[in-house]
Structures are given as C-alpha cells and as structure tokens.
Tab-separated table of C-alpha atoms and ligand atoms in Angstrom:
chain	number	residue	atom	x	y	z
A	1418	MET	CA	5.393	25.532	9.231
A	1419	ALA	CA	2.792	23.743	11.290
A	1420	ARG	CA	2.265	20.036	10.769
A	1421	VAL	CA	-0.740	17.850	10.064
A	1422	ASP	CA	-1.469	15.289	12.776
A	1423	VAL	CA	-3.505	12.344	11.612
A	1424	VAL	CA	-5.997	10.038	13.327
A	1425	ILE	CA	-6.394	6.668	11.620
A	1426	GLY	CA	-8.519	3.619	12.385
A	1427	SER	CA	-6.331	0.569	12.906
A	1428	PHE	CA	-8.895	-2.187	12.329
A	1429	PHE	CA	-12.364	-2.344	10.770
A	1430	GLY	CA	-13.661	1.068	11.864
A	1431	ASP	CA	-15.576	2.229	14.940
A	1432	GLU	CA	-12.482	2.195	17.130
A	1433	GLY	CA	-13.550	5.439	18.798
A	1434	LYS	CA	-11.720	7.792	16.443
A	1435	GLY	CA	-14.316	10.490	17.141
A	1436	LYS	CA	-13.374	10.659	20.789
A	1437	ILE	CA	-9.629	11.020	20.097
A	1438	ILE	CA	-10.307	13.547	17.326
A	1439	ASP	CA	-12.484	15.530	19.713
A	1440	TYR	CA	-9.616	15.735	22.219
A	1441	LEU	CA	-6.936	16.592	19.643
A	1442	SER	CA	-9.008	19.120	17.731
A	1443	SER	CA	-9.168	21.387	20.786
A	1444	ASN	CA	-5.514	22.212	19.978
A	1445	ALA	CA	-5.997	22.365	16.209
A	1446	LYS	CA	-6.900	25.412	14.165
A	1447	VAL	CA	-8.104	23.286	11.290
A	1448	SER	CA	-9.823	19.899	11.288
A	1449	VAL	CA	-10.115	18.065	7.962
A	1450	ARG	CA	-11.886	14.962	6.618
A	1451	CYS	CA	-9.986	13.377	3.723
A	1452	SER	CA	-11.859	10.256	2.554
A	1453	GLY	CA	-15.105	8.309	2.698
A	1454	GLY	CA	-18.517	9.840	3.120
A	1455	ASN	CA	-21.537	9.311	5.322
A	1456	ASN	CA	-20.664	5.635	5.703
A	1457	ALA	CA	-18.642	6.967	8.654
A	1458	GLY	CA	-20.269	7.444	12.024
A	1459	HIS	CA	-18.301	9.071	14.809
A	1460	THR	CA	-19.862	9.391	18.239
A	1461	ILE	CA	-18.837	12.086	20.669
A	1462	ASN	CA	-20.371	12.386	24.127
A	1463	VAL	CA	-20.243	15.892	25.576
A	1464	ASP	CA	-21.980	16.813	28.852
A	1465	GLY	CA	-24.326	13.852	28.583
A	1466	LYS	CA	-25.276	14.729	24.998
A	1467	LYS	CA	-24.442	12.368	22.146
A	1468	TYR	CA	-23.304	13.842	18.813
A	1469	ALA	CA	-23.081	11.545	15.761
A	1470	PHE	CA	-20.951	12.926	12.928
A	1471	HIS	CA	-21.101	11.424	9.451
A	1472	LEU	CA	-19.642	14.066	7.131
A	1473	ILE	CA	-18.749	17.228	9.000
A	1474	PRO	CA	-15.402	17.066	10.799
A	1475	SER	CA	-16.185	16.830	14.493
A	1476	GLY	CA	-13.660	19.623	15.108
A	1477	ILE	CA	-16.639	21.893	14.383
A	1478	LEU	CA	-17.555	21.454	18.071
A	1479	ASN	CA	-14.572	23.639	18.965
A	1480	LYS	CA	-15.350	27.284	18.458
A	1481	GLY	CA	-12.832	28.846	16.099
A	1482	THR	CA	-11.619	25.568	14.547
A	1483	LYS	CA	-12.047	25.525	10.777
A	1484	ALA	CA	-13.808	22.311	9.715
A	1485	VAL	CA	-12.806	21.243	6.212
A	1486	ILE	CA	-14.354	18.562	4.000
A	1487	GLY	CA	-11.430	17.656	1.745
A	1488	ASN	CA	-11.377	16.735	-1.936
A	1489	GLY	CA	-11.159	12.983	-1.220
A	1490	VAL	CA	-14.603	12.884	0.403
A	1491	VAL	CA	-17.844	11.907	-1.352
A	1492	ILE	CA	-20.698	14.130	-0.174
A	1493	ASP	CA	-24.396	13.357	0.006
A	1494	PRO	CA	-25.775	16.926	-0.013
A	1495	LYS	CA	-29.000	15.906	1.709
A	1496	VAL	CA	-27.117	14.309	4.596
A	1497	LEU	CA	-24.733	17.234	4.852
A	1498	ILE	CA	-27.591	19.732	5.062
A	1499	THR	CA	-29.322	17.637	7.741
A	1500	GLU	CA	-26.067	17.552	9.717
A	1501	ILE	CA	-25.635	21.327	9.369
A	1502	ASN	CA	-29.211	21.901	10.563
A	1503	GLU	CA	-28.827	19.540	13.518
A	1504	LEU	CA	-25.679	21.317	14.662
A	1505	LYS	CA	-27.344	24.709	14.327
A	1506	ALA	CA	-30.354	23.445	16.307
A	1507	ASN	CA	-27.920	22.510	19.088
A	1508	GLY	CA	-26.460	26.013	19.096
A	1509	ILE	CA	-23.252	25.023	17.287
A	1510	SER	CA	-22.069	27.470	14.643
A	1511	VAL	CA	-21.176	26.129	11.205
A	1512	ASP	CA	-19.691	29.422	9.990
A	1513	ASN	CA	-16.310	27.672	9.969
A	1514	LEU	CA	-17.332	24.896	7.597
A	1515	TYR	CA	-15.405	24.673	4.298
A	1516	ILE	CA	-16.210	22.241	1.498
A	1517	SER	CA	-13.662	21.395	-1.206
A	1518	THR	CA	-14.502	22.403	-4.776
A	1519	LYS	CA	-13.043	19.045	-5.837
A	1520	ALA	CA	-15.029	16.688	-3.579
A	1521	HIS	CA	-17.565	14.506	-5.392
A	1522	ILE	CA	-21.333	14.475	-4.937
A	1523	ILE	CA	-23.440	11.417	-4.106
A	1524	LEU	CA	-26.716	11.506	-6.028
A	1525	PRO	CA	-29.790	9.262	-5.631
A	1526	TYR	CA	-28.677	6.962	-8.450
A	1527	HIS	CA	-25.546	6.072	-6.483
A	1528	ILE	CA	-27.672	4.929	-3.561
A	1529	THR	CA	-29.999	2.899	-5.789
A	1530	LEU	CA	-26.967	1.335	-7.511
A	1531	ASP	CA	-25.371	0.463	-4.161
A	1532	LYS	CA	-28.546	-1.422	-3.167
A	1533	LEU	CA	-28.864	-3.067	-6.585
A	1534	LEU	CA	-25.244	-4.260	-6.535
A	1535	GLU	CA	-25.613	-5.661	-3.015
A	1536	GLU	CA	-28.775	-7.542	-4.024
A	1537	ASN	CA	-27.007	-8.995	-7.037
A	1538	ARG	CA	-24.058	-10.194	-4.993
A	1539	GLY	CA	-26.439	-12.505	-3.134
A	1540	LYS	CA	-24.489	-14.656	-0.690
A	1541	ASN	CA	-21.305	-12.776	-1.657
A	1542	LYS	CA	-22.676	-9.450	-0.455
A	1543	ILE	CA	-20.202	-7.021	1.106
A	1544	GLY	CA	-22.619	-5.633	3.671
A	1545	THR	CA	-22.137	-2.043	2.529
A	1546	THR	CA	-23.848	0.828	4.304
A	1547	CYS	CA	-25.943	1.325	1.104
A	1548	ARG	CA	-25.129	5.035	1.219
A	1549	GLY	CA	-23.939	5.141	-2.416
A	1550	ILE	CA	-20.263	5.370	-1.454
A	1551	GLY	CA	-18.872	2.694	-3.810
A	1552	PRO	CA	-20.824	3.844	-6.895
A	1553	ALA	CA	-19.861	7.494	-6.263
A	1554	TYR	CA	-16.158	6.583	-6.173
A	1555	CYS	CA	-16.651	4.417	-9.299
A	1556	ASP	CA	-18.002	7.455	-11.151
A	1557	LYS	CA	-15.121	9.593	-9.888
A	1558	PHE	CA	-12.554	7.190	-11.332
A	1559	GLU	CA	-14.592	6.577	-14.451
A	1560	ARG	CA	-14.580	10.410	-14.824
A	1561	SER	CA	-18.319	10.840	-14.927
A	1562	GLY	CA	-18.620	11.996	-11.326
A	1563	ILE	CA	-19.925	15.426	-10.423
A	1564	ARG	CA	-17.588	17.610	-8.406
A	1565	VAL	CA	-18.816	20.175	-5.910
A	1566	GLU	CA	-17.674	23.035	-8.155
A	1567	ASP	CA	-19.895	21.703	-10.960
A	1568	PHE	CA	-22.717	20.874	-8.578
A	1569	ILE	CA	-23.031	24.543	-7.588
A	1570	SER	CA	-22.672	25.791	-11.183
A	1571	PRO	CA	-25.157	25.979	-14.084
A	1572	LYS	CA	-23.384	22.916	-15.560
A	1573	PHE	CA	-25.039	20.688	-12.964
A	1574	SER	CA	-28.354	20.091	-14.725
A	1575	GLU	CA	-26.704	18.901	-17.943
A	1576	LEU	CA	-24.167	16.663	-16.184
A	1577	ALA	CA	-26.809	15.174	-13.916
A	1578	LEU	CA	-29.201	14.559	-16.803
A	1579	ILE	CA	-26.580	12.547	-18.742
A	1580	ASN	CA	-25.758	10.478	-15.661
A	1581	ILE	CA	-29.365	9.827	-14.689
A	1582	GLU	CA	-30.257	8.761	-18.235
A	1583	ASN	CA	-27.285	6.384	-18.292
A	1584	LYS	CA	-28.055	4.909	-14.897
A	1585	ASN	CA	-31.720	4.526	-15.817
A	1586	LYS	CA	-30.656	2.159	-18.595
A	1587	ILE	CA	-29.025	-0.045	-15.943
A	1588	PHE	CA	-32.033	0.205	-13.619
A	1589	GLU	CA	-34.326	-0.784	-16.482
A	1590	CYS	CA	-32.213	-3.877	-17.233
A	1591	TYR	CA	-32.540	-5.023	-13.637
A	1592	GLY	CA	-36.244	-4.264	-13.430
A	1593	TYR	CA	-35.708	-1.305	-11.110
A	1594	GLU	CA	-37.893	1.766	-11.319
A	1595	LYS	CA	-36.332	4.527	-13.420
A	1596	LEU	CA	-35.400	7.767	-11.634
A	1597	ASN	CA	-37.127	11.020	-12.499
A	1598	ALA	CA	-34.318	13.252	-13.768
A	1599	LYS	CA	-36.309	16.475	-13.706
A	1600	GLU	CA	-37.394	16.038	-10.092
A	1601	ILE	CA	-33.929	15.069	-8.892
A	1602	ILE	CA	-32.237	17.961	-10.662
A	1603	ALA	CA	-34.722	20.484	-9.284
A	1604	GLU	CA	-34.381	19.106	-5.742
A	1605	TYR	CA	-30.579	19.035	-5.839
A	1606	GLN	CA	-30.309	22.531	-7.320
A	1607	GLU	CA	-31.960	23.717	-4.099
A	1608	TYR	CA	-29.369	21.809	-2.030
A	1609	ALA	CA	-26.595	23.354	-4.132
A	1610	LYS	CA	-27.837	26.845	-3.257
A	1611	ILE	CA	-27.712	26.017	0.458
A	1612	LEU	CA	-24.191	24.558	0.275
A	1613	ALA	CA	-22.605	27.055	-2.158
A	1614	PRO	CA	-21.532	29.573	0.531
A	1615	TYR	CA	-19.358	26.907	2.189
A	1616	VAL	CA	-17.488	25.890	-0.972
A	1617	THR	CA	-13.850	26.885	-1.287
A	1618	ASP	CA	-10.421	25.885	-2.581
A	1619	THR	CA	-9.422	23.797	0.426
A	1620	VAL	CA	-5.968	22.889	-0.923
A	1621	ASN	CA	-4.829	26.496	-0.664
A	1622	LEU	CA	-6.734	26.959	2.582
A	1623	LEU	CA	-4.779	24.086	4.169
A	1624	HIS	CA	-1.383	25.204	2.864
A	1625	ASN	CA	-1.958	28.820	3.884
A	1626	ALA	CA	-3.000	27.609	7.340
A	1627	MET	CA	0.230	25.603	7.684
A	1628	GLU	CA	2.313	28.573	6.556
A	1629	ASN	CA	0.552	30.661	9.204
A	1630	GLY	CA	1.611	28.121	11.828
A	1631	GLU	CA	-1.896	26.738	12.282
A	1632	LYS	CA	-2.012	23.150	13.504
A	1633	ILE	CA	-4.105	20.844	11.319
A	1634	LEU	CA	-5.795	17.643	12.412
A	1635	CYS	CA	-6.806	15.097	9.814
A	1636	GLU	CA	-9.865	13.169	10.951
A	1637	GLY	CA	-9.611	9.681	9.562
A	1638	ALA	CA	-12.791	7.787	8.765
A	1639	GLN	CA	-13.149	4.027	8.207
A	1640	ALA	CA	-9.938	2.127	8.851
A	1641	THR	CA	-6.862	0.245	7.651
A	1642	LEU	CA	-8.531	-3.155	7.128
A	1643	LEU	CA	-11.347	-1.490	5.148
A	1644	ASP	CA	-8.856	0.162	2.767
A	1645	ILE	CA	-9.499	-0.551	-0.925
A	1646	ASP	CA	-5.833	-1.544	-1.402
A	1647	PHE	CA	-4.681	-2.813	1.985
A	1648	GLY	CA	-7.937	-4.093	3.477
A	1649	THR	CA	-9.694	-7.444	3.234
A	1650	TYR	CA	-10.744	-6.936	-0.407
A	1651	PRO	CA	-13.504	-7.168	-1.600
A	1652	PHE	CA	-14.976	-6.696	1.902
A	1653	VAL	CA	-13.725	-3.129	2.089
A	1654	THR	CA	-14.862	0.400	1.405
A	1655	SER	CA	-14.084	2.163	-1.876
A	1656	SER	CA	-11.463	4.649	-0.702
A	1657	ASN	CA	-8.057	4.752	0.999
A	1658	PRO	CA	-8.598	5.445	4.691
A	1659	THR	CA	-4.870	4.772	5.240
A	1660	ILE	CA	-2.099	7.388	5.235
A	1661	GLY	CA	-1.905	7.697	1.430
A	1662	GLY	CA	-5.536	8.817	1.364
A	1663	VAL	CA	-4.649	11.674	3.678
A	1664	LEU	CA	-2.328	13.096	1.016
A	1665	THR	CA	-4.559	12.506	-2.011
A	1666	GLY	CA	-7.695	13.482	-0.103
A	1667	THR	CA	-6.436	16.851	1.105
A	1668	GLY	CA	-3.487	17.970	-1.049
A	1669	VAL	CA	-0.975	18.130	1.807
A	1670	GLY	CA	2.451	16.641	1.138
A	1671	PRO	CA	4.251	13.746	2.877
A	1672	ARG	CA	6.627	16.095	4.688
A	1673	ASP	CA	3.679	17.978	6.164
A	1674	ILE	CA	2.619	14.974	8.245
A	1675	GLY	CA	3.383	15.111	11.973
A	1676	GLU	CA	2.034	12.535	14.423
A	1677	VAL	CA	0.046	9.576	13.141
A	1678	TYR	CA	-2.268	8.215	15.829
A	1679	GLY	CA	-3.590	4.693	15.338
A	1680	VAL	CA	-6.880	4.176	17.143
A	1681	LEU	CA	-7.998	0.765	18.395
A	1682	LYS	CA	-10.254	-0.765	20.985
A	1683	ALA	CA	-8.960	-3.038	23.735
A	1684	TYR	CA	-10.921	-5.697	21.821
A	1685	SER	CA	-12.042	-5.616	18.162
A	1686	SER	CA	-15.223	-5.318	16.098
A	1687	ARG	CA	-16.380	-5.409	12.499
A	1688	VAL	CA	-19.634	-4.444	10.723
A	1689	GLY	CA	-20.443	-6.131	7.441
A	1690	GLU	CA	-18.991	-9.271	5.899
A	1691	GLY	CA	-15.390	-10.432	5.482
A	1692	PRO	CA	-12.622	-12.338	7.259
A	1693	TYR	CA	-12.005	-11.627	10.926
A	1694	ILE	CA	-9.619	-14.072	12.533
A	1695	THR	CA	-10.108	-13.148	16.207
A	1696	GLU	CA	-13.915	-12.934	15.957
A	1697	GLN	CA	-15.781	-14.537	18.834
A	1698	ASN	CA	-18.994	-15.672	17.231
A	1699	ASN	CA	-20.141	-17.028	20.588
A	1700	GLU	CA	-21.206	-15.902	24.054
A	1701	ILE	CA	-17.942	-13.957	24.559
A	1702	GLY	CA	-18.574	-11.910	21.405
A	1703	ASP	CA	-22.159	-11.358	22.557
A	1704	LEU	CA	-20.970	-10.214	25.974
A	1705	ILE	CA	-18.435	-7.771	24.484
A	1706	ARG	CA	-21.156	-6.392	22.160
A	1707	GLU	CA	-23.486	-5.717	25.080
A	1708	LEU	CA	-20.809	-4.326	27.405
A	1709	GLY	CA	-19.378	-2.054	24.689
A	1710	HIS	CA	-22.773	-1.113	23.158
A	1711	GLU	CA	-21.440	-2.313	19.818
A	1712	TYR	CA	-24.237	-1.312	17.474
A	1713	GLY	CA	-23.435	0.827	14.407
A	1714	THR	CA	-23.652	4.627	14.585
A	1715	THR	CA	-24.600	4.783	10.902
A	1716	THR	CA	-26.674	1.665	10.217
A	1717	LYS	CA	-27.445	0.477	13.802
A	1718	ARG	CA	-26.314	-3.013	12.773
A	1719	PRO	CA	-24.965	-5.225	15.594
A	1720	ARG	CA	-21.167	-5.285	15.288
A	1721	ARG	CA	-19.286	-8.584	15.191
A	1722	CYS	CA	-16.950	-8.651	18.191
A	1723	GLY	CA	-13.752	-10.445	19.191
A	1724	TRP	CA	-10.309	-10.229	20.801
A	1725	LEU	CA	-7.649	-7.667	19.965
A	1726	ASP	CA	-5.382	-8.855	17.160
A	1727	LEU	CA	-1.815	-7.550	17.428
A	1728	VAL	CA	-0.785	-9.080	14.095
A	1729	ALA	CA	-3.365	-6.878	12.384
A	1730	LEU	CA	-2.339	-3.914	14.553
A	1731	LYS	CA	1.291	-4.334	13.513
A	1732	TYR	CA	0.129	-4.304	9.885
A	1733	ALA	CA	-1.662	-0.982	10.529
A	1734	VAL	CA	1.490	0.374	12.186
A	1735	ARG	CA	3.587	-0.659	9.188
A	1736	ILE	CA	1.268	0.747	6.539
A	1737	ASN	CA	0.438	4.054	8.199
A	1738	GLY	CA	3.695	4.818	9.997
A	1739	ILE	CA	1.769	5.057	13.258
A	1740	THR	CA	3.694	7.013	15.909
A	1741	GLY	CA	1.291	6.628	18.826
A	1742	LEU	CA	-1.619	4.407	19.811
A	1743	ALA	CA	-4.984	5.334	21.281
A	1744	VAL	CA	-6.564	2.351	23.040
A	1745	ASN	CA	-10.254	2.847	23.764
A	1746	HIS	CA	-12.724	0.761	25.740
A	1747	VAL	CA	-10.181	-0.364	28.331
A	1748	ASP	CA	-13.088	0.012	30.790
A	1749	THR	CA	-15.197	-2.363	28.674
A	1750	ILE	CA	-12.601	-5.134	28.330
A	1751	GLY	CA	-11.877	-4.723	32.043
A	1752	LYS	CA	-15.402	-5.917	32.810
A	1753	LEU	CA	-14.495	-9.413	31.628
A	1754	GLU	CA	-12.954	-11.880	34.029
A	1755	LYS	CA	-10.316	-13.141	31.584
A	1756	ILE	CA	-9.025	-11.365	28.465
A	1757	LYS	CA	-7.321	-12.898	25.458
A	1758	LEU	CA	-4.805	-11.086	23.272
A	1759	CYS	CA	-3.701	-12.400	19.883
A	1760	VAL	CA	0.107	-12.094	19.700
A	1761	GLY	CA	0.825	-14.073	16.528
A	1762	TYR	CA	-0.642	-16.303	13.803
A	1763	GLU	CA	0.231	-19.948	13.548
A	1764	HIS	CA	0.528	-21.253	10.005
A	1765	ASP	CA	2.118	-24.581	8.955
A	1766	GLY	CA	3.560	-25.056	12.432
A	1767	LYS	CA	5.268	-21.647	12.413
A	1768	ILE	CA	4.228	-18.507	14.287
A	1769	ASP	CA	4.713	-15.091	12.729
A	1770	MET	CA	3.523	-11.471	12.810
A	1771	ASN	CA	2.796	-11.119	9.091
A	1772	TYR	CA	-0.796	-10.096	8.470
A	1773	SER	CA	-2.318	-11.058	5.155
A	1774	THR	CA	-5.592	-9.945	3.639
A	1775	ASN	CA	-5.776	-13.095	1.531
A	1776	ALA	CA	-8.904	-14.867	2.764
A	1777	GLU	CA	-7.626	-18.344	1.859
A	1778	TYR	CA	-4.350	-17.763	3.711
A	1779	ILE	CA	-6.138	-16.292	6.725
A	1780	ASN	CA	-8.350	-19.373	6.882
A	1781	THR	CA	-5.246	-21.535	7.318
A	1782	CYS	CA	-3.933	-19.386	10.190
A	1783	SER	CA	-4.933	-19.768	13.794
A	1784	PRO	CA	-4.524	-16.966	16.295
A	1785	VAL	CA	-2.071	-17.521	19.139
A	1786	TYR	CA	-3.476	-16.074	22.344
A	1787	GLU	CA	-2.044	-14.942	25.655
A	1788	GLU	CA	-4.447	-14.699	28.556
A	1789	PHE	CA	-4.710	-11.726	30.929
A	1790	GLU	CA	-6.625	-11.036	34.112
A	1791	GLY	CA	-9.663	-8.755	33.748
A	1792	ASN	CA	-11.982	-7.288	36.424
A	1793	PHE	CA	-10.345	-3.850	36.362
A	1794	GLY	CA	-13.140	-2.223	38.387
A	1795	ASP	CA	-14.327	1.345	37.703
A	1796	ILE	CA	-11.463	3.146	35.959
A	1797	SER	CA	-13.508	5.965	34.380
A	1798	THR	CA	-12.109	8.764	36.574
A	1799	ILE	CA	-8.456	7.654	36.624
A	1800	LYS	CA	-6.210	10.283	35.052
A	1801	SER	CA	-2.812	8.617	34.863
A	1802	ARG	CA	-1.673	5.261	33.579
A	1803	SER	CA	0.291	4.484	36.737
A	1804	GLU	CA	-2.936	4.677	38.764
A	1805	LEU	CA	-4.638	1.999	36.677
A	1806	PRO	CA	-4.919	-1.430	38.299
A	1807	GLU	CA	-1.768	-3.442	37.688
A	1808	LYS	CA	-3.782	-5.969	35.643
A	1809	ALA	CA	-4.764	-3.217	33.180
A	1810	GLN	CA	-1.204	-1.869	32.999
A	1811	LYS	CA	0.093	-5.354	32.217
A	1812	TYR	CA	-2.355	-5.737	29.324
A	1813	LEU	CA	-1.496	-2.321	27.863
A	1814	SER	CA	2.266	-2.800	28.212
A	1815	ARG	CA	2.061	-6.083	26.338
A	1816	ILE	CA	0.363	-4.319	23.403
A	1817	GLU	CA	3.184	-1.760	23.236
A	1818	GLU	CA	5.842	-4.442	23.571
A	1819	VAL	CA	4.505	-6.524	20.694
A	1820	VAL	CA	3.902	-3.719	18.175
A	1821	GLY	CA	6.709	-1.388	19.287
A	1822	VAL	CA	4.657	1.818	19.441
A	1823	PRO	CA	3.816	3.781	22.609
A	1824	ILE	CA	0.251	4.200	23.847
A	1825	LYS	CA	-0.586	7.900	24.101
A	1826	PHE	CA	-4.312	7.770	24.882
A	1827	ILE	CA	-6.280	5.335	27.022
A	1828	GLY	CA	-10.074	5.358	26.808
A	1829	THR	CA	-11.654	4.647	30.196
A	1830	GLY	CA	-15.311	5.411	29.359
A	1831	ALA	CA	-17.573	6.858	26.666
A	1832	GLU	CA	-17.573	10.418	28.046
A	1833	ARG	CA	-15.199	13.078	26.704
A	1834	GLU	CA	-13.405	13.292	30.084
A	1835	SER	CA	-12.935	9.535	30.457
A	1836	MET	CA	-9.489	9.394	28.945
A	1837	ILE	CA	-5.889	9.137	30.121
A	1838	VAL	CA	-3.523	11.250	28.032
A	1839	GLU	CA	0.141	10.257	28.005
A	1840	ALA	CA	1.144	12.368	25.009
B	2849	GDP	P1	-15.457	5.871	15.295
B	2849	GDP	O1	-16.275	5.568	14.084
B	2849	GDP	O2	-14.092	5.277	15.237
B	2849	GDP	O3	-15.423	7.340	15.635
B	2849	GDP	O4	-16.189	5.142	16.513
B	2849	GDP	P2	-17.771	5.088	16.825
B	2849	GDP	O5	-18.174	6.390	17.398
B	2849	GDP	O6	-18.531	4.567	15.660
B	2849	GDP	O7	-17.817	3.921	17.908
B	2849	GDP	C1	-17.113	4.004	19.104
B	2849	GDP	C2	-18.100	3.886	20.271
B	2849	GDP	O8	-17.384	3.668	21.475
B	2849	GDP	C3	-18.908	5.155	20.531
B	2849	GDP	O9	-20.176	4.781	21.000
B	2849	GDP	C4	-18.129	5.877	21.620
B	2849	GDP	O10	-18.927	6.719	22.426
B	2849	GDP	C5	-17.624	4.709	22.422
B	2849	GDP	N1	-16.329	4.911	23.090
B	2849	GDP	C6	-15.203	5.477	22.595
B	2849	GDP	N2	-14.196	5.344	23.480
B	2849	GDP	C7	-14.688	4.672	24.546
B	2849	GDP	C8	-14.115	4.191	25.768
B	2849	GDP	O11	-12.935	4.353	26.060
B	2849	GDP	N3	-14.965	3.509	26.609
B	2849	GDP	C9	-16.276	3.302	26.325
B	2849	GDP	N4	-17.021	2.622	27.193
B	2849	GDP	N5	-16.841	3.756	25.185
B	2849	GDP	C10	-16.048	4.408	24.305
B	2850	IMO	P1	-16.219	4.730	10.758
B	2850	IMO	O1	-15.590	5.976	10.220
B	2850	IMO	C1	-17.292	0.513	10.270
B	2850	IMO	C2	-17.881	-0.965	6.186
B	2850	IMO	C3	-19.312	-1.392	5.871
B	2850	IMO	C4	-19.031	-2.491	4.871
B	2850	IMO	C5	-17.841	-1.953	4.089
B	2850	IMO	C6	-18.223	-1.280	2.770
B	2850	IMO	O2	-17.436	4.965	11.581
B	2850	IMO	O3	-15.200	3.860	11.433
B	2850	IMO	P2	-19.374	1.041	2.180
B	2850	IMO	O4	-20.734	1.574	2.517
B	2850	IMO	O5	-18.249	1.891	2.656
B	2850	IMO	O6	-19.232	0.686	0.728
B	2850	IMO	O7	-19.290	-0.363	2.969
B	2850	IMO	O8	-17.205	-1.015	4.944
B	2850	IMO	N1	-17.746	0.411	6.723
B	2850	IMO	C7	-17.562	0.699	8.014
B	2850	IMO	N2	-17.526	-0.099	9.095
B	2850	IMO	N3	-17.073	1.842	10.410
B	2850	IMO	C8	-17.077	2.656	9.336
B	2850	IMO	O9	-16.764	3.972	9.416
B	2850	IMO	C9	-17.368	2.107	8.068
B	2850	IMO	N4	-17.474	2.609	6.821
B	2850	IMO	C10	-17.692	1.568	6.004
B	2850	IMO	O10	-19.980	-1.876	7.025
B	2850	IMO	O11	-18.619	-3.664	5.528
B	2851	MG	MG1	-18.065	4.669	13.521
C-alpha cells in the first residue's frame, strides 16, 4: 500500500506550501486538496511564469498526476471554472481533475453573508477573504449546504431556491438587496453542466490508488494557527487545516499517512486580524514585507510580518505530528543584517515552550529572542546545505535543535529550482 504524504502550513498561511507541493507532486500519482476553498492562494513560479492556485491542486502541473478536490473542500464553481480555463489557456491539461461528490458548493449568498457578517463585526472583524468560506461551512454543518452531487442533479434548483429564500430574509433584515433566485439558479445550472464531467467518488479513487501502490500527496491549504479548533479563535478560518482535516477531508485513514511536512518561512507573516506575538509592526516588519514581497496571493492585502516563532512552530509539530520541516525564504531573511529568533515565551518570570491561542494569555507573554548574523549573500543557486554560508547553517540548525524535527527542504528563492532538498 502506498502512503499519503501531507504538506501542512505551520503558522498563519502563505508559508510557501505551493512551492514544496510542486516539488513533491512530481513523485506523486495523485495530488489532493482536503480543506478550505478559494481563500487559499498558492504561488508557483515555473520558467519565469507565475501560477496562482486557489482551488485546483497544483499537482495538475505535472502531466499524469491526478488532481483531486476532496470532500472537505468548499467550491465556488465560478472560481473553479475560471481556474480550469486559465490552465487550459496556458496549455495545461485538466483531464486529470477529479471533484468529490461530497464537497460543498459556495453560492452567491455565502459571499454576501461573509461581507455582511464582517461589516457587523465592526472593530471585531476577522479580516476574512470575503469569499463565502465561513458561511458555506456553516451551512454544511447546519445541514442545509449543497453538495456537488446535488449541484449537478435536478435537485439543485429546489435546494437552491429554499436557501436563497431563507438567506433573503436575513438580507432584508440588514437592509441588503435581496438576491434574484431565478437568475442565480439559471447561471449556476450552466456551471454545473461544465463541472459535471469532473465529478467522481474520490474516496474510492484515493483508496484504489493506494492499493495500486500510487503515492498520494495531500496539499494543505491555510495553516495550523488558522485552524478552527487549534488556531487563534475567532481569528481563524472555518475548517481544520491541521492533520485531522486531512482524514475527514479526504476519507483516508490515520494509518495511511506517511510523511507530514510542516512548511514555514525563515520569518513569519499573517493576513487579517488576530494575535501575533512576534509581529514587527515597525520598520523591520516593513523591510521584511518588501524583501519577501509579502502581499496576499488571494486578496493582495499587505501581510503583517515578524520574526520566526519557535514556540508556535513546536505547537504545529505537536498537533500535526510533523516529521520534516520545509523552511522557505532563507534568501529573504538572509538579506537582513541581524536576525531574531523567538526560542521561548516569558510569562510570570518563567520561560516555556507552551503555545497558547488564548489572546489574554498571549498578551501577558513576551517573546524571548536569540540574535543571529544575517547577510547571507546570494544563495539562490546553492544545492546543498553544507555549502550555505555558516551563518545560515547556524540559524537553521538552531531551529531544528529547538523543535526537534529535521529540516528537509530549504527555500533559497522564489523559483522552482531555488531549493535545497535534504530528504
Ligand atoms: P502558500 O499559500 O503557502 O502556498 O504560499 P504563497 O504562495 O501564498 O506565498 C509564498 C510566497 O513566497 C510566494 O510568492 C512564493 O513564490 C514565495 N516563495 C516561496 N518560497 C520562497 C523562497 O524560498 N524564497 C523566496 N524569495 N520566495 C519564496
Ligand atoms: P493559504 O492556503 C493566509 C485568513 C484570512 C482571515 C482568516 C479567515 O494561501 O496559506 P476566511 O476567508 O478563511 O474565512 O478568513 O483566515 N486566511 C488565510 N491567510 N493564507 C491563507 O491560505 C488563508 N486562508 C484564510 O486572511 O484572517
Ligand atoms: Mg497563500
């Protein structure tokens, strides 16, 4: 039986998962997305061309790799069709795309609700991507969501009509314009026709693939600290991007899991609101943002930037059972003269490695930093860790030492080739 290797974000997303997935999926026969929706944005740079993936597993770039959208994903059909068309326009075949019958559909009322809820939160806003993700998951758990299998069936118009009429009552209360059910249903029935050929029972597809010895790669989206259970609630997304979500979002079992790669940057970033203890809301954060081009792939928002937090990384290691680390943007951090690394939290005069998502507790903690030498020079073509400048090796070794997990990938630049593989 082949195993499922998993790529998971260790912090607040945008750690460069796409790049690691791109490398690993060249050896995988199947690439699967398990949670989230088009709130994700994964950038892959190939031969000077930039690909931004939101819904389709980026494994689609490898000819012959099956790209599966698992049952745990919420799908905006309009976005998916745009992504399919963009890939086709770039000469990339989507014949190997498979969409789970059990995934849920994002409809226009989810997007309107997402905006309405954010407006109502006022100063307590979450800073969502306003893509309808939260409301679509709410409907799934409330059991009024529309699954792909119903979306492509004659049942769709009746199910959608009930939902639109119900949501219109809410929109009316808040003074929002009501949605036109007839128009939406007609438009989305056209999308359903386009997507129907890709729909399949992905649970059996994945298990049959494993039985045939086909390696599977699970492409994590979002990240540990955005997890609905383990993240900095309520400043989180509405799914489980951690290891549990891999099982519930695909139907593979715990014993099917092989390597679990935790992706991080040599510094950290966050989009949206919420606690972030190593944030540098100052000229250092601004410098990191400019050097690392830290502007969102999905919403283009400037990302908040700061130092790498090993207390939070250890938390990600604990929760996900991470077996190997992928550290990206070592080139970027190496452009700074001095680098700080958070190696513990000080609370009530004691220093420990216990991360907490409790905002009040976090506010009473102060990060304990160690300082490292930067100025690594151009490392983008280096192919082995031992050839990196000693200053860079020292920084990386300290990360491994503190969290107790080996580094298997080192990102040395944005391009596909700019990576050191130690796996
Ligand atoms: P994801 O959501 O985790 O897949 O990450 P994003 O694609 O949203 O953001 C990561 C950004 O960093 C992208 O623009 C990547 O091209 C870029 N990137 C990834 N790894 C490296 C690296 O090692 N060095 C540099 N300079 N850029 C990188
Ligand atoms: P990738 O896969 C970074 C953040 C949003 C917001 C919060 C909730 O590219 O790493 P949502 O729209 O999900 O309800 O927003 O979660 N967020 C992300 N931040 N990268 C992502 O995905 C994200 N997906 C959601 O900014 O703070
Ligand atoms: Mg991203």
